[in-house]
Protein backbone atom coordinates (compact mmCIF):
# COMPACT_ATOMS: atom_id res chain seq x y z
CA MET A 1 -26.52 10.00 16.96
CA ALA A 2 -26.95 13.60 17.37
CA ILE A 3 -23.91 15.88 17.29
CA ASN A 4 -23.79 17.36 21.06
CA VAL A 5 -22.77 21.10 20.65
CA HIS A 6 -23.18 21.22 24.37
CA SER A 7 -20.19 19.13 25.13
CA PRO A 8 -16.71 20.59 25.39
CA GLU A 9 -15.18 18.17 22.62
CA ALA A 10 -16.43 15.72 19.96
CA VAL A 11 -16.86 11.88 20.28
CA ILE A 12 -14.14 10.19 18.66
CA ARG A 13 -15.21 8.04 15.11
CA GLU A 14 -15.02 4.66 16.90
CA SER A 15 -17.61 5.59 19.51
CA ARG A 16 -19.89 7.52 17.32
CA LEU A 17 -19.54 6.16 13.81
CA GLY A 18 -18.22 2.67 14.42
CA ALA A 19 -14.80 3.69 12.56
CA ILE A 20 -12.54 0.64 12.08
CA THR A 21 -8.83 0.58 10.92
CA GLY A 22 -8.33 -3.10 10.20
CA TYR A 23 -10.21 -5.34 7.72
CA LYS A 24 -9.89 -7.77 4.82
CA GLY A 25 -13.12 -8.36 2.30
CA THR A 26 -14.82 -7.43 -0.55
CA ILE A 27 -16.39 -4.46 -1.09
CA ARG A 28 -19.97 -6.10 -0.45
CA GLU A 29 -19.31 -7.63 2.39
CA LEU A 30 -18.01 -4.66 3.90
CA ALA A 31 -21.37 -2.46 2.83
CA ALA A 32 -23.60 -5.55 4.20
CA GLN A 33 -21.74 -5.68 7.48
CA ALA A 34 -21.89 -2.19 7.94
CA SER A 35 -25.40 -1.67 7.20
CA CYS A 36 -26.77 -4.22 9.75
CA GLY A 37 -24.44 -3.14 12.37
CA ALA A 38 -22.28 -6.58 12.22
CA LEU A 39 -18.86 -5.13 11.05
CA LYS A 40 -16.30 -5.64 13.94
CA ASN A 41 -12.69 -3.95 14.03
CA ARG A 42 -9.59 -6.58 13.35
CA GLU A 43 -7.28 -5.28 15.63
CA ARG A 44 -3.28 -5.91 14.31
CA CYS A 45 -0.81 -7.37 16.59
CA PHE A 46 1.76 -5.43 14.70
CA THR A 47 1.57 -2.01 13.47
CA GLN A 48 3.84 0.76 11.44
CA THR A 49 3.93 4.23 11.79
CA SER A 50 0.67 5.92 11.23
CA ALA A 51 -0.69 9.35 11.45
CA CYS A 52 -2.23 11.59 14.33
CA SER A 53 -5.63 13.28 14.94
CA SER A 54 -3.78 16.49 16.39
CA GLY A 55 -1.83 16.81 13.12
CA CYS A 56 -5.17 17.07 11.27
CA ALA A 57 -6.57 19.24 13.37
CA GLN A 58 -3.48 21.50 13.52
CA PHE A 59 -3.32 21.67 9.78
CA TYR A 60 -7.19 22.61 9.47
CA LEU A 61 -7.29 25.18 11.89
CA SER A 62 -3.78 26.79 10.90
CA GLY A 63 -5.38 27.46 7.71
CA ILE A 64 -7.73 30.16 8.93
CA VAL A 65 -6.34 33.14 7.93
CA ASP A 66 -6.72 35.57 11.30
CA ALA A 67 -6.81 32.84 13.82
CA ALA A 68 -3.82 31.48 15.84
CA VAL A 69 -3.32 27.92 17.02
CA VAL A 70 -1.47 26.88 20.47
CA ASN A 71 -0.10 23.55 20.51
CA HIS A 72 -0.27 22.57 24.04
CA ALA A 73 2.66 19.57 23.51
CA PRO A 74 6.29 18.98 23.17
CA VAL A 75 7.84 20.95 20.49
CA GLY A 76 7.73 17.82 17.93
CA CYS A 77 4.20 17.46 17.86
CA ALA A 78 4.33 21.08 15.95
CA ALA A 79 6.66 19.68 13.24
CA ASP A 80 3.70 19.31 10.90
CA ALA A 81 3.69 22.92 10.68
CA VAL A 82 6.51 22.81 8.39
CA TYR A 83 4.22 21.03 6.14
CA ASN A 84 1.11 23.16 6.98
CA ASN A 85 3.22 26.51 6.19
CA THR A 86 3.85 25.01 2.64
CA ALA A 87 0.53 23.94 1.81
CA ASN A 88 -0.64 27.58 2.82
CA LYS A 89 1.92 29.06 0.85
CA TRP A 90 0.83 27.30 -2.31
CA GLY A 91 -3.14 28.19 -1.32
CA GLU A 92 -1.80 31.88 -1.16
CA LYS A 93 -0.33 31.71 -4.15
CA ILE A 94 -3.37 30.44 -6.23
CA ARG A 95 -5.41 33.63 -5.30
CA GLY A 96 -2.67 36.34 -5.40
CA TRP A 97 -2.25 36.64 -1.72
CA LYS A 98 1.06 37.92 -0.18
CA HIS A 99 2.75 35.12 1.59
CA ARG A 100 2.45 34.92 5.36
CA ASN A 101 3.51 32.19 7.96
CA ILE A 102 0.98 30.39 9.84
CA ASN A 103 0.15 31.71 12.89
CA LEU A 104 1.12 28.62 15.61
CA ILE A 105 3.07 28.43 18.79
CA SER A 106 3.83 25.50 20.86
CA THR A 107 4.32 25.18 24.57
CA ASN A 108 7.10 23.13 24.58
CA MET A 109 6.17 20.64 27.12
CA THR A 110 8.96 19.06 28.69
CA GLU A 111 9.71 15.77 31.10
CA GLU A 112 9.46 18.46 34.07
CA ASP A 113 5.66 19.72 32.99
CA THR A 114 4.60 15.90 32.73
CA VAL A 115 5.10 16.03 36.33
CA PHE A 116 4.10 19.20 37.62
CA GLY A 117 1.82 20.16 34.74
CA ALA A 118 2.00 23.37 32.64
CA ALA A 119 -0.85 25.20 32.82
CA ASP A 120 0.94 28.67 33.48
CA LYS A 121 3.15 27.68 30.24
CA LEU A 122 -0.37 27.37 28.52
CA ARG A 123 -1.20 30.71 29.62
CA ASP A 124 1.63 32.56 28.93
CA ALA A 125 1.68 30.92 25.43
CA VAL A 126 -1.97 31.96 24.61
CA ARG A 127 -1.08 35.71 25.87
CA GLU A 128 1.96 35.41 23.34
CA ALA A 129 -0.31 34.14 20.74
CA TYR A 130 -3.00 37.26 20.76
CA ARG A 131 0.35 40.02 21.46
CA ARG A 132 2.22 38.64 18.64
CA PHE A 133 -0.66 37.90 15.97
CA ALA A 134 -3.64 39.84 17.20
CA PRO A 135 -5.80 36.97 16.13
CA LYS A 136 -9.71 37.10 15.92
CA ALA A 137 -9.45 33.60 17.75
CA ILE A 138 -6.98 31.37 19.36
CA PHE A 139 -7.60 27.42 19.31
CA VAL A 140 -5.52 25.27 21.82
CA THR A 141 -5.10 21.71 20.47
CA THR A 142 -3.84 19.28 23.00
CA SER A 143 -1.78 16.33 22.63
CA CYS A 144 -1.10 13.06 24.09
CA VAL A 145 1.17 14.38 26.83
CA SER A 146 -1.30 16.91 27.77
CA GLY A 147 -4.12 14.82 27.74
CA ILE A 148 -2.48 11.80 29.75
CA ILE A 149 -1.36 14.12 32.53
CA GLY A 150 -4.89 15.73 32.44
CA GLU A 151 -4.37 19.34 32.19
CA ASP A 152 -7.41 21.04 32.70
CA ILE A 153 -7.38 23.12 29.42
CA LYS A 154 -10.89 24.46 29.63
CA SER A 155 -10.27 26.10 32.87
CA VAL A 156 -7.23 27.82 31.77
CA LEU A 157 -9.04 29.45 28.91
CA ASP A 158 -12.11 30.01 30.99
CA ASP A 159 -10.05 32.03 33.25
CA LEU A 160 -8.44 33.75 30.26
CA ARG A 161 -11.49 35.13 28.36
CA ALA A 162 -11.95 38.02 30.38
CA GLU A 163 -8.68 39.04 29.63
CA ILE A 164 -8.87 38.23 25.99
CA PRO A 165 -11.66 39.63 23.96
CA VAL A 166 -11.58 36.72 21.35
CA PRO A 167 -12.98 33.23 20.96
CA LEU A 168 -10.91 31.01 22.69
CA ALA A 169 -11.52 27.42 21.81
CA PRO A 170 -9.90 24.25 23.18
CA VAL A 171 -9.61 21.31 20.47
CA PHE A 172 -9.68 18.19 22.01
CA CYS A 173 -7.28 16.09 19.52
CA GLU A 174 -5.17 13.63 21.60
CA GLY A 175 -3.56 11.11 19.25
CA PHE A 176 -3.81 8.09 21.75
CA LYS A 177 -7.65 8.79 21.93
CA SER A 178 -8.51 7.22 18.42
CA LYS A 179 -6.76 5.10 15.90
CA VAL A 180 -8.52 6.92 13.10
CA TRP A 181 -6.90 10.22 12.45
CA ALA A 182 -9.88 11.95 10.71
CA SER A 183 -11.37 12.07 14.63
CA GLY A 184 -8.93 15.29 14.19
CA PHE A 185 -11.22 17.05 11.55
CA ASP A 186 -13.87 16.43 13.71
CA ALA A 187 -12.28 18.11 16.86
CA ALA A 188 -11.43 21.12 14.67
CA PHE A 189 -15.05 21.32 13.54
CA HIS A 190 -16.31 20.93 17.04
CA ALA A 191 -14.25 23.62 18.34
CA ILE A 192 -15.59 26.23 15.60
CA LEU A 193 -18.97 25.23 15.96
CA THR A 194 -19.35 25.95 19.88
CA THR A 195 -17.12 28.56 20.21
CA VAL A 196 -17.44 30.81 16.41
CA VAL A 197 -20.59 29.96 14.54
CA LYS A 198 -23.21 32.34 15.60
CA PRO A 199 -27.21 31.33 15.28
CA PRO A 200 -28.45 32.95 12.16
CA ALA A 201 -29.56 36.21 11.74
CA LYS A 202 -30.94 35.46 8.11
CA ARG A 203 -30.90 33.17 5.21
CA THR A 204 -28.42 34.00 2.31
CA ASN A 205 -27.77 32.62 -1.20
CA LYS A 206 -24.43 31.40 0.29
CA VAL A 207 -23.31 27.67 0.06
CA ASN A 208 -20.61 26.60 2.57
CA MET A 209 -17.99 24.63 0.56
CA ILE A 210 -16.25 22.22 2.67
CA ASN A 211 -12.59 21.36 1.20
CA PHE A 212 -8.80 21.43 2.11
CA ARG A 213 -7.06 24.06 -0.02
CA GLY A 214 -9.25 24.66 -2.92
CA SER A 215 -7.43 24.54 -6.16
CA ALA A 216 -10.63 24.72 -8.19
CA ARG A 217 -11.75 27.74 -6.45
CA GLU A 218 -12.84 29.66 -9.52
CA THR A 219 -14.52 26.95 -11.14
CA ILE A 220 -16.66 26.18 -8.21
CA ILE A 221 -17.18 30.13 -8.27
CA SER A 222 -18.24 30.04 -12.00
CA LEU A 223 -20.63 27.01 -11.37
CA LEU A 224 -22.53 28.21 -8.40
CA ASN A 225 -22.90 31.61 -9.91
CA ARG A 226 -24.64 30.30 -13.11
CA LEU A 227 -27.03 29.08 -10.36
CA ASP A 228 -27.35 32.18 -8.57
CA LEU A 229 -25.48 30.65 -5.49
CA GLU A 230 -22.40 32.07 -3.75
CA PRO A 231 -19.40 29.43 -2.01
CA VAL A 232 -17.79 30.19 1.06
CA PHE A 233 -14.80 28.16 1.09
CA ILE A 234 -14.03 26.57 4.52
CA VAL A 235 -12.39 26.29 6.51
CA PRO A 236 -8.72 27.03 5.00
CA PHE A 237 -8.27 30.42 3.67
CA SER A 238 -11.69 31.56 5.37
CA THR A 239 -11.66 34.53 8.24
CA VAL A 240 -13.51 34.10 11.70
CA GLU A 241 -16.28 36.91 10.48
CA GLU A 242 -16.93 34.33 7.77
CA LEU A 243 -17.13 31.16 9.95
CA SER A 244 -19.36 32.93 12.16
CA LYS A 245 -21.97 33.29 9.53
CA ILE A 246 -21.94 29.94 8.21
CA ALA A 247 -25.25 28.97 9.86
CA GLU A 248 -27.03 31.41 7.66
CA ALA A 249 -25.98 29.55 4.33
CA CYS A 250 -28.70 28.11 2.40
CA ALA A 251 -26.94 24.53 1.98
CA THR A 252 -23.54 22.92 3.00
CA ILE A 253 -21.70 20.89 0.48
CA SER A 254 -18.20 19.03 0.75
CA ILE A 255 -15.53 17.69 -1.60
CA CYS A 256 -15.09 14.66 1.22
CA GLY A 257 -17.50 12.89 2.99
CA THR A 258 -14.97 11.83 5.49
CA LEU A 259 -14.24 15.61 5.93
CA GLY A 260 -17.27 17.17 5.88
CA GLY A 261 -19.68 15.30 7.47
CA TYR A 262 -19.58 16.44 11.24
CA LEU A 263 -19.84 20.13 10.37
CA GLY A 264 -22.43 19.57 7.59
CA ASN A 265 -24.63 17.52 9.61
CA ALA A 266 -24.10 19.55 12.94
CA LEU A 267 -25.41 22.73 11.00
CA GLU A 268 -28.20 21.04 9.89
CA GLU A 269 -29.07 19.74 13.23
CA GLN A 270 -28.91 22.74 14.91
CA TYR A 271 -29.45 25.51 12.44
CA GLY A 272 -31.56 23.93 9.68
CA VAL A 273 -28.62 24.29 6.89
CA PRO A 274 -29.12 21.48 4.66
CA TYR A 275 -25.82 19.28 4.32
CA VAL A 276 -26.03 17.86 0.43
CA LYS A 277 -25.42 14.06 1.12
CA THR A 278 -24.38 12.50 -2.01
CA LEU A 279 -21.35 10.81 -3.44
CA GLN A 280 -18.28 13.44 -3.84
CA PRO A 281 -17.85 15.44 -7.19
CA HIS A 282 -15.43 13.27 -8.81
CA GLY A 283 -16.02 11.93 -12.24
CA VAL A 284 -19.25 11.81 -14.16
CA ALA A 285 -21.66 10.00 -11.62
CA GLY A 286 -20.29 11.83 -8.81
CA MET A 287 -20.90 14.95 -10.23
CA ASP A 288 -24.33 13.94 -11.10
CA SER A 289 -25.29 13.15 -7.79
CA TRP A 290 -23.44 16.03 -6.05
CA LEU A 291 -24.95 18.84 -8.43
CA ARG A 292 -28.34 17.18 -8.10
CA GLY A 293 -28.46 17.03 -4.32
CA LEU A 294 -27.18 20.42 -4.40
CA GLY A 295 -29.96 21.54 -6.59
CA ALA A 296 -32.69 19.65 -4.47
CA ALA A 297 -31.44 21.56 -1.53
CA THR A 298 -31.65 25.09 -2.97
CA GLY A 299 -34.36 24.51 -5.12
CA ARG A 300 -32.48 24.65 -8.55
CA GLU A 301 -33.59 21.43 -10.04
CA ALA A 302 -34.39 22.36 -13.60
CA ALA A 303 -30.97 24.97 -13.91
CA VAL A 304 -28.67 22.05 -12.37
CA GLU A 305 -30.39 19.51 -15.12
CA GLU A 306 -29.89 21.70 -17.86
CA TYR A 307 -25.96 22.13 -16.73
CA ILE A 308 -25.37 18.32 -16.38
CA GLN A 309 -26.75 17.69 -19.74
CA THR A 310 -24.87 20.38 -21.76
CA GLU A 311 -21.83 19.73 -19.71
CA LYS A 312 -21.74 15.62 -20.45
CA ALA A 313 -22.91 15.87 -23.89
CA ARG A 314 -20.17 18.43 -24.77
CA ARG A 315 -17.24 15.95 -23.12
CA ALA A 316 -18.82 12.72 -23.90
CA PRO A 317 -16.60 12.13 -27.03
CA GLU A 318 -13.33 12.82 -25.46
CA LEU A 319 -14.33 10.41 -22.54
CA ALA A 320 -14.79 7.83 -25.03
CA GLU A 321 -11.15 8.19 -26.76
CA ILE A 322 -9.84 8.11 -23.06
CA ARG A 323 -11.78 5.09 -21.82
CA ALA A 324 -10.41 2.85 -25.01
CA LYS A 325 -6.89 4.14 -24.38
CA LEU A 326 -7.11 3.03 -20.81
CA LYS A 327 -9.29 0.12 -21.35
CA GLY A 328 -7.33 -3.35 -19.94
CA TYR A 329 -5.45 -1.69 -17.52
CA LYS A 330 -5.31 -2.56 -13.83
CA ALA A 331 -5.04 -0.59 -10.44
CA VAL A 332 -4.79 -0.59 -6.92
CA VAL A 333 -5.97 2.33 -4.89
CA GLY A 334 -4.88 3.56 -1.50
CA MET A 335 -7.12 6.54 0.06
CA GLY A 336 -9.08 7.75 2.91
CA PRO A 337 -12.26 5.97 2.98
CA SER A 338 -14.24 8.38 1.13
CA PHE A 339 -11.66 9.41 -1.24
CA GLY A 340 -10.99 5.92 -1.88
CA HIS A 341 -14.08 4.59 -2.99
CA ASN A 342 -14.69 7.14 -4.92
CA TYR A 343 -11.92 7.00 -6.83
CA MET A 344 -12.59 3.25 -7.41
CA ARG A 345 -15.75 4.23 -9.13
CA VAL A 346 -13.90 6.73 -11.03
CA LEU A 347 -11.29 4.75 -12.11
CA GLN A 348 -14.05 2.16 -13.26
CA GLU A 349 -15.77 5.24 -15.34
CA LEU A 350 -12.29 5.67 -16.85
CA GLY A 351 -12.21 1.67 -18.05
CA ILE A 352 -9.66 0.41 -15.39
CA GLU A 353 -10.17 -2.32 -13.50
CA VAL A 354 -9.54 -2.06 -9.75
CA VAL A 355 -8.16 -5.29 -8.97
CA TRP A 356 -8.35 -3.76 -4.76
CA GLY A 357 -9.04 -0.95 -2.83
CA ALA A 358 -7.23 -0.09 0.23
CA THR A 359 -8.65 2.83 2.72
CA TRP A 360 -7.20 4.32 6.09
CA HIS A 361 -10.19 3.53 7.69
CA PHE A 362 -14.08 3.07 7.37
CA ASP A 363 -16.78 4.72 8.92
CA GLN A 364 -19.80 1.91 9.59
CA HIS A 365 -22.19 4.94 9.02
CA TYR A 366 -21.87 8.90 8.64
CA ASP A 367 -23.40 11.36 11.38
CA HIS A 368 -26.58 11.39 8.97
CA GLY A 369 -26.74 7.47 10.06
CA VAL A 370 -26.45 5.74 6.88
CA CYS A 371 -23.51 3.62 5.31
CA PRO A 372 -21.57 6.07 3.28
CA GLU A 373 -22.91 6.93 0.00
CA SER A 374 -19.31 5.87 -1.89
CA THR A 375 -19.39 2.36 -0.39
CA GLN A 376 -23.11 1.52 -1.13
CA GLN A 377 -22.94 2.66 -4.61
CA LEU A 378 -19.64 0.58 -4.94
CA ALA A 379 -21.56 -2.51 -3.49
CA ASP A 380 -24.38 -1.99 -5.76
CA SER A 381 -22.22 -2.00 -8.98
CA THR A 382 -21.55 -5.39 -10.83
CA VAL A 383 -17.96 -5.79 -9.49
CA ASN A 384 -17.17 -7.20 -6.14
CA ILE A 385 -14.05 -5.58 -5.54
CA PRO A 386 -11.82 -6.96 -2.87
CA VAL A 387 -10.81 -4.25 -0.35
CA SER A 388 -9.06 -3.70 2.98
CA VAL A 389 -8.98 -1.09 5.52
CA CYS A 390 -5.46 -0.20 7.29
CA ASP A 391 -4.19 3.11 8.39
CA GLN A 392 -1.64 3.18 6.00
CA GLN A 393 0.27 -0.09 7.06
CA ASN A 394 2.74 -0.46 3.98
CA PHE A 395 4.00 -3.43 4.94
CA GLU A 396 0.46 -4.73 3.99
CA LEU A 397 -0.21 -2.77 0.76
CA LEU A 398 3.49 -3.53 -0.42
CA ASN A 399 2.37 -7.18 0.19
CA VAL A 400 -0.88 -6.83 -2.08
CA LEU A 401 1.07 -4.57 -4.76
CA HIS A 402 3.63 -7.18 -4.95
CA GLY A 403 0.92 -10.08 -5.34
CA LEU A 404 -1.37 -8.51 -7.93
CA LYS A 405 1.16 -6.62 -10.03
CA PRO A 406 -0.94 -3.63 -11.18
CA ASP A 407 -0.22 -1.03 -13.92
CA LEU A 408 -1.18 1.53 -11.86
CA TYR A 409 -1.36 2.63 -8.13
CA ILE A 410 -3.27 5.43 -7.12
CA SER A 411 -2.70 7.18 -3.67
CA ARG A 412 -3.56 10.33 -1.98
CA HIS A 413 -0.45 9.86 0.37
CA GLY A 414 3.02 10.50 -1.04
CA GLY A 415 4.21 8.03 1.74
CA THR A 416 2.60 5.07 0.22
CA ALA A 417 2.91 6.00 -3.33
CA VAL A 418 6.45 6.49 -3.37
CA TRP A 419 6.83 2.52 -2.30
CA ALA A 420 4.82 1.31 -5.08
CA THR A 421 7.12 3.40 -7.43
CA LYS A 422 10.16 1.96 -5.85
CA MET A 423 8.38 -1.62 -6.80
CA GLY A 424 8.32 -0.55 -10.60
CA ILE A 425 4.52 0.15 -10.36
CA ALA A 426 3.49 3.21 -12.29
CA SER A 427 2.16 5.25 -9.25
CA VAL A 428 -0.03 8.59 -9.32
CA MET A 429 -0.46 10.50 -5.69
CA VAL A 430 -3.45 12.54 -5.53
CA ALA A 431 -2.47 15.66 -3.56
CA ASP A 432 -5.01 18.07 -4.88
CA GLU A 433 -8.90 17.18 -3.53
CA PHE A 434 -10.03 18.68 -6.96
CA THR A 435 -8.27 16.13 -9.30
CA ALA A 436 -11.06 14.25 -11.06
CA PHE A 437 -13.34 17.04 -10.21
CA GLY A 438 -16.62 17.01 -12.56
CA TYR A 439 -16.81 16.95 -16.37
CA GLN A 440 -13.58 18.14 -17.29
CA GLY A 441 -11.58 16.86 -14.39
CA ILE A 442 -12.01 13.46 -15.17
CA LEU A 443 -10.83 14.08 -18.57
CA ASP A 444 -7.77 15.56 -16.93
CA PHE A 445 -7.30 12.53 -14.67
CA GLY A 446 -7.47 10.21 -17.42
CA TYR A 447 -4.71 11.96 -19.36
CA LEU A 448 -2.73 11.97 -15.98
CA LEU A 449 -3.17 8.14 -15.60
CA LEU A 450 -2.31 7.70 -19.62
CA ASP A 451 1.05 9.62 -18.94
CA ALA A 452 1.72 7.52 -16.20
CA VAL A 453 1.01 3.74 -18.00
CA THR A 454 2.58 5.38 -21.02
CA ASN A 455 6.09 6.35 -19.52
CA ARG A 456 7.52 4.09 -16.72
CA SER A 457 10.70 4.87 -16.70
CA LEU A 458 11.15 6.36 -13.38
CA ALA A 459 9.13 3.44 -11.83
CA LYS A 460 11.44 0.78 -13.71
CA ASN A 461 14.69 2.57 -12.96
CA LEU A 462 14.18 2.86 -9.13
CA ALA A 463 13.01 -0.87 -8.84
CA SER A 464 16.19 -1.67 -10.53
CA ARG A 465 18.35 0.34 -8.38
CA LEU A 466 16.62 0.03 -5.17
CA LYS A 467 16.42 -2.81 -2.42
CA LEU A 468 13.06 -3.09 -0.53
CA PRO A 469 13.32 -3.25 3.25
CA TYR A 470 10.75 -6.06 2.88
CA THR A 471 12.28 -9.14 1.89
CA GLY A 472 11.09 -12.07 -0.35
CA TRP A 473 9.93 -14.07 2.53
CA TRP A 474 7.61 -11.46 3.61
CA LEU A 475 6.52 -10.69 0.38
CA ARG A 476 5.53 -14.42 -0.44
CA GLN A 477 3.79 -14.24 3.20
CA ASN A 478 -0.27 -13.61 3.51
CA GLY A 479 0.07 -9.93 4.27
CA PHE A 480 -2.49 -9.90 6.56
CA ARG A 481 -1.44 -12.61 8.99
CA PHE A 482 -1.00 -9.68 11.74
CA LEU A 483 -4.84 -9.05 11.65
CA ALA A 484 -6.92 -10.67 14.41
CA GLU A 485 -9.28 -13.24 13.66
CA GLU A 486 -12.91 -12.36 12.34
CA VAL A 487 -15.13 -13.32 15.53
CA GLU A 488 -18.28 -14.86 14.94
């Protein structure tokens, strides 16, 4: 399905990619059903709190250094700005930049606004954002409230264009529209594509590197420079000017298939910028695949192959030692789909047995039309791992952990890792997307896991002192009893 840049908003993942949030089975069954179009979402008759696509859009767009975000919503929808500001401060610190707060304004919609509308309030907020921050672009993110009352955000911004001489972009990311919060990333990229990105005037040696906060910045710069390439890190910590020229790049790569697929495929479809469609660059097999894909896209196969062989040979003895020490340990993984299925493979590369993999959603196919590469790679391996799909439903995850009693729980969200720790299970929260990045990263990750299984005192002490909200009755149940039955 081609990405329609002439539409004001991105199609949500459920409709565009067949994304689901409810499933229980095995990795082979998941891949097989997705590949033939037979995979159906299993709804829940009970759910706990999850995340929101509006939060994802705000998080991402607020990282553009000279742009501003206007959140057309009740003020509570801007609460994520506290975390966004913290993440922004960390990214500035590793770059040696002076700290500044993110440029975000809430229209603070009230009950009265839900009855009479808040178009005038939105106009004033956009004007104030321009006056206060002097941004090079302004993004207006929607909310459940502004979406439900049908606020015509596009018309408001159209009226303001004669007055405010910078791109004004509506970002349609209402939380109720999609159960998959990653739809918010797509909404953010769609706004950038349709209002900021310009047709290419030339082709350069620059490579678009789609990431979250970019801790491995220096490593990637060094790596690509060896290939006579220059990375442009997007979107956080880029400028509007840099984003306007991403169609001139010679390739697009991403640290995450879920994050990068929309923009990468759109740039390829619209402007002919090759999007590298491979495994994520975590672990040995992932880095091999990622680098070879980049080499093929940029005509640098020989240089890439030389780099791969040199780096792998240099680290092979140390990797073998780590594998020997981790062999026999069992782990459960709980992450977003692209990271989850990649890290399940990384754990296998480290000699750890993955006894369950949970992902927060699952896209049956990416925008380039195939089952996610990381999923297919796992399905083709020798071990058929039990898997589930849940949008961070802790009542399901804790039931799984209680039954399997793994040595390790590996997560990408602190909101799930803390519960495993309270159960006495050693937990590792992968906050940095470049954890386990490449040939050195998998060694560093291996040592991190060794530390976790060697010193379990925190988990043991918490488990002995805390009472879980989930009773023994629930933990003895089938944790997936609230999933609807599969329809033949």
